[in-house]
mmCIF file of C-alpha atoms and ligand atoms in Angstrom:
data_model
loop_
_atom_site.group_PDB
_atom_site.id
_atom_site.type_symbol
_atom_site.label_atom_id
_atom_site.label_comp_id
_atom_site.label_asym_id
_atom_site.label_seq_id
_atom_site.Cartn_x
_atom_site.Cartn_y
_atom_site.Cartn_z
ATOM 1 C CA MET X 1 0.000 0.000 0.000
ATOM 2 C CA SER X 2 2.861 2.372 0.796
ATOM 3 C CA ASP X 3 6.652 2.088 0.568
ATOM 4 C CA PRO X 4 8.666 3.610 3.456
ATOM 5 C CA ASP X 5 11.565 4.442 1.112
ATOM 6 C CA CYS X 6 9.403 6.154 -1.501
ATOM 7 C CA ILE X 7 9.606 9.953 -1.650
ATOM 8 C CA PHE X 8 6.030 10.362 -2.941
ATOM 9 C CA CYS X 9 4.674 8.034 -0.214
ATOM 10 C CA LYS X 10 6.447 10.343 2.239
ATOM 11 C CA ILE X 11 4.671 13.343 0.701
ATOM 12 C CA VAL X 12 1.329 11.489 1.007
ATOM 13 C CA ALA X 13 2.139 10.761 4.676
ATOM 14 C CA GLY X 14 3.060 14.410 5.317
ATOM 15 C CA GLN X 15 6.682 13.492 6.180
ATOM 16 C CA ILE X 16 8.047 15.671 3.353
ATOM 17 C CA PRO X 17 6.456 19.031 2.502
ATOM 18 C CA ALA X 18 4.871 19.734 -0.880
ATOM 19 C CA LYS X 19 2.900 22.603 -2.415
ATOM 20 C CA LYS X 20 -0.416 20.789 -2.642
ATOM 21 C CA VAL X 21 -3.076 21.904 -5.105
ATOM 22 C CA HIS X 22 -5.618 19.110 -4.639
ATOM 23 C CA GLU X 23 -6.223 16.257 -2.242
ATOM 24 C CA ASP X 24 -9.005 13.710 -2.002
ATOM 25 C CA GLU X 25 -9.324 10.149 -0.698
ATOM 26 C CA GLU X 26 -7.413 8.583 -3.561
ATOM 27 C CA LEU X 27 -5.335 11.305 -5.209
ATOM 28 C CA LEU X 28 -2.850 13.999 -4.329
ATOM 29 C CA VAL X 29 -1.666 16.802 -6.617
ATOM 30 C CA PHE X 30 1.301 19.061 -5.913
ATOM 31 C CA HIS X 31 3.678 21.384 -7.749
ATOM 32 C CA ASP X 32 6.796 19.780 -9.223
ATOM 33 C CA ILE X 33 9.887 20.913 -7.339
ATOM 34 C CA HIS X 34 11.789 21.489 -10.637
ATOM 35 C CA PRO X 35 9.116 22.753 -13.034
ATOM 36 C CA TRP X 36 9.702 22.451 -16.803
ATOM 37 C CA ALA X 37 6.716 24.637 -17.659
ATOM 38 C CA PRO X 38 5.097 27.758 -16.149
ATOM 39 C CA VAL X 39 2.540 25.476 -14.481
ATOM 40 C CA HIS X 40 3.807 21.967 -13.668
ATOM 41 C CA VAL X 41 1.957 19.732 -11.253
ATOM 42 C CA LEU X 42 2.159 16.018 -10.487
ATOM 43 C CA VAL X 43 -1.001 13.955 -10.051
ATOM 44 C CA ILE X 44 -0.334 10.852 -7.963
ATOM 45 C CA PRO X 45 -2.428 8.081 -6.452
ATOM 46 C CA LYS X 46 -2.042 7.901 -2.668
ATOM 47 C CA LEU X 47 -1.610 4.172 -3.117
ATOM 48 C CA HIS X 48 1.955 3.123 -3.947
ATOM 49 C CA VAL X 49 2.005 1.798 -7.502
ATOM 50 C CA ALA X 50 5.562 1.932 -8.866
ATOM 51 C CA THR X 51 5.000 2.353 -12.614
ATOM 52 C CA LEU X 52 2.403 1.978 -15.359
ATOM 53 C CA TYR X 53 3.786 -1.566 -15.824
ATOM 54 C CA ASP X 54 2.389 -2.360 -12.360
ATOM 55 C CA VAL X 55 -1.131 -1.227 -13.159
ATOM 56 C CA GLY X 56 -3.853 -3.874 -13.324
ATOM 57 C CA PRO X 57 -7.598 -3.911 -13.989
ATOM 58 C CA GLU X 58 -8.190 -2.869 -10.369
ATOM 59 C CA HIS X 59 -6.473 0.465 -11.107
ATOM 60 C CA GLU X 60 -8.483 1.422 -14.191
ATOM 61 C CA ALA X 61 -10.912 3.697 -12.337
ATOM 62 C CA LEU X 62 -8.029 5.379 -10.530
ATOM 63 C CA LEU X 63 -6.211 6.103 -13.804
ATOM 64 C CA GLY X 64 -9.413 7.525 -15.250
ATOM 65 C CA ARG X 65 -9.788 9.825 -12.269
ATOM 66 C CA MET X 66 -6.182 11.032 -12.609
ATOM 67 C CA LEU X 67 -6.711 12.029 -16.230
ATOM 68 C CA ALA X 68 -10.172 13.507 -15.657
ATOM 69 C CA LEU X 69 -8.809 15.722 -12.886
ATOM 70 C CA ALA X 70 -6.231 17.392 -15.166
ATOM 71 C CA PRO X 71 -8.503 19.850 -17.035
ATOM 72 C CA ARG X 72 -10.216 20.900 -13.798
ATOM 73 C CA LEU X 73 -6.887 21.629 -12.152
ATOM 74 C CA MET X 74 -5.539 23.492 -15.149
ATOM 75 C CA ARG X 75 -8.585 25.762 -15.233
ATOM 76 C CA GLN X 76 -8.211 26.354 -11.483
ATOM 77 C CA LEU X 77 -4.571 27.292 -12.031
ATOM 78 C CA GLY X 78 -5.450 29.706 -14.843
ATOM 79 C CA VAL X 79 -4.324 27.513 -17.749
ATOM 80 C CA GLU X 80 -7.086 27.988 -20.349
ATOM 81 C CA ASP X 81 -5.093 27.550 -23.548
ATOM 82 C CA GLY X 82 -3.916 23.948 -23.470
ATOM 83 C CA PHE X 83 -1.663 21.633 -21.510
ATOM 84 C CA ARG X 84 0.225 18.352 -21.814
ATOM 85 C CA THR X 85 -0.055 15.207 -19.727
ATOM 86 C CA VAL X 86 3.013 12.958 -19.486
ATOM 87 C CA VAL X 87 3.591 9.646 -17.725
ATOM 88 C CA ASN X 88 7.231 8.523 -17.848
ATOM 89 C CA THR X 89 7.486 4.771 -17.412
ATOM 90 C CA GLY X 90 10.559 2.776 -16.461
ATOM 91 C CA ARG X 91 14.222 3.573 -16.962
ATOM 92 C CA ASN X 92 14.061 4.018 -20.738
ATOM 93 C CA GLY X 93 10.904 6.076 -20.315
ATOM 94 C CA GLY X 94 12.842 8.593 -18.222
ATOM 95 C CA GLN X 95 11.133 7.719 -14.934
ATOM 96 C CA GLU X 96 13.096 8.946 -11.910
ATOM 97 C CA VAL X 97 10.590 8.537 -9.093
ATOM 98 C CA PHE X 98 9.137 5.037 -8.926
ATOM 99 C CA HIS X 99 5.696 5.966 -7.629
ATOM 100 C CA LEU X 100 3.213 6.381 -10.480
ATOM 101 C CA HIS X 101 2.650 10.029 -11.372
ATOM 102 C CA MET X 102 1.225 12.068 -14.200
ATOM 103 C CA HIS X 103 2.934 15.345 -15.089
ATOM 104 C CA VAL X 104 0.488 18.074 -16.115
ATOM 105 C CA LEU X 105 2.235 20.926 -17.910
ATOM 106 C CA GLY X 106 0.701 24.196 -18.975
ATOM 107 C CA GLY X 107 1.356 27.856 -19.667
ATOM 108 C CA PRO X 108 2.932 29.679 -22.592
ATOM 109 C CA ARG X 109 5.632 27.807 -24.526
ATOM 110 C CA PRO X 110 8.547 27.359 -25.176
ATOM 111 C CA TRP X 111 9.400 25.183 -22.210
ATOM 112 C CA ALA X 112 12.855 24.129 -21.126
ATOM 113 C CA ARG X 113 12.127 20.371 -21.182
ATOM 114 C CA GLY X 114 9.539 17.906 -22.403
HETATM 115 P P1 LIG V 201 9.862 11.410 -13.496
HETATM 116 O O1 LIG V 201 11.149 11.657 -14.236
HETATM 117 O O2 LIG V 201 8.682 11.299 -14.391
HETATM 118 O O3 LIG V 201 9.989 10.256 -12.521
HETATM 119 O O4 LIG V 201 9.595 12.731 -12.684
HETATM 120 C C1 LIG V 201 9.776 12.876 -11.318
HETATM 121 C C2 LIG V 201 9.470 14.321 -11.017
HETATM 122 O O5 LIG V 201 9.342 14.459 -9.606
HETATM 123 C C3 LIG V 201 10.571 15.302 -11.465
HETATM 124 O O6 LIG V 201 10.008 16.246 -12.382
HETATM 125 C C4 LIG V 201 11.013 15.945 -10.156
HETATM 126 O O7 LIG V 201 11.309 17.315 -10.300
HETATM 127 C C5 LIG V 201 9.826 15.721 -9.248
HETATM 128 N N1 LIG V 201 10.122 15.654 -7.823
HETATM 129 C C6 LIG V 201 11.070 14.906 -7.205
HETATM 130 N N2 LIG V 201 11.045 15.098 -5.880
HETATM 131 C C7 LIG V 201 10.033 15.975 -5.643
HETATM 132 C C8 LIG V 201 9.500 16.566 -4.457
HETATM 133 N N3 LIG V 201 9.998 16.293 -3.250
HETATM 134 N N4 LIG V 201 8.475 17.436 -4.580
HETATM 135 C C9 LIG V 201 7.980 17.721 -5.805
HETATM 136 N N5 LIG V 201 8.422 17.191 -6.945
HETATM 137 C C10 LIG V 201 9.444 16.342 -6.871
HETATM 138 ZN ZN1 LIG V 202 5.229 5.476 -3.133
#
């Protein structure tokens, strides 16, 4: 359910601070500490799931909620003109934190990364 060595589990548990923008029973959203876009938040499940490879049928509703939350958050954060959603998966996918997360990136381009 949670991994004591996982940095995002520690954020969920309140052991590491984060600039939260949304929290509900299943999901947490906070600002990325090294943003690559004017608005850059991470949507994570509170449940520890390491990567998209570890997702099963029992996670389908959760994944749907993560994606459906993105446009609501972007509007709340003043992003009305488009955004990108990115899920890096595994080493070759550029994943650095092994707790499933969706980057949501918005604001005027060009961006430094992504
Ligand atoms: P990824 O390469 O997809 O695994 O992205 C991990 C993201 O987590 C990077 O964009 C990091 O800047 C971000 N990150 C790492 N530690 C923290 C933290 N403590 N608070 C907020 N964002 C973080
Ligand atoms: Zn975790």
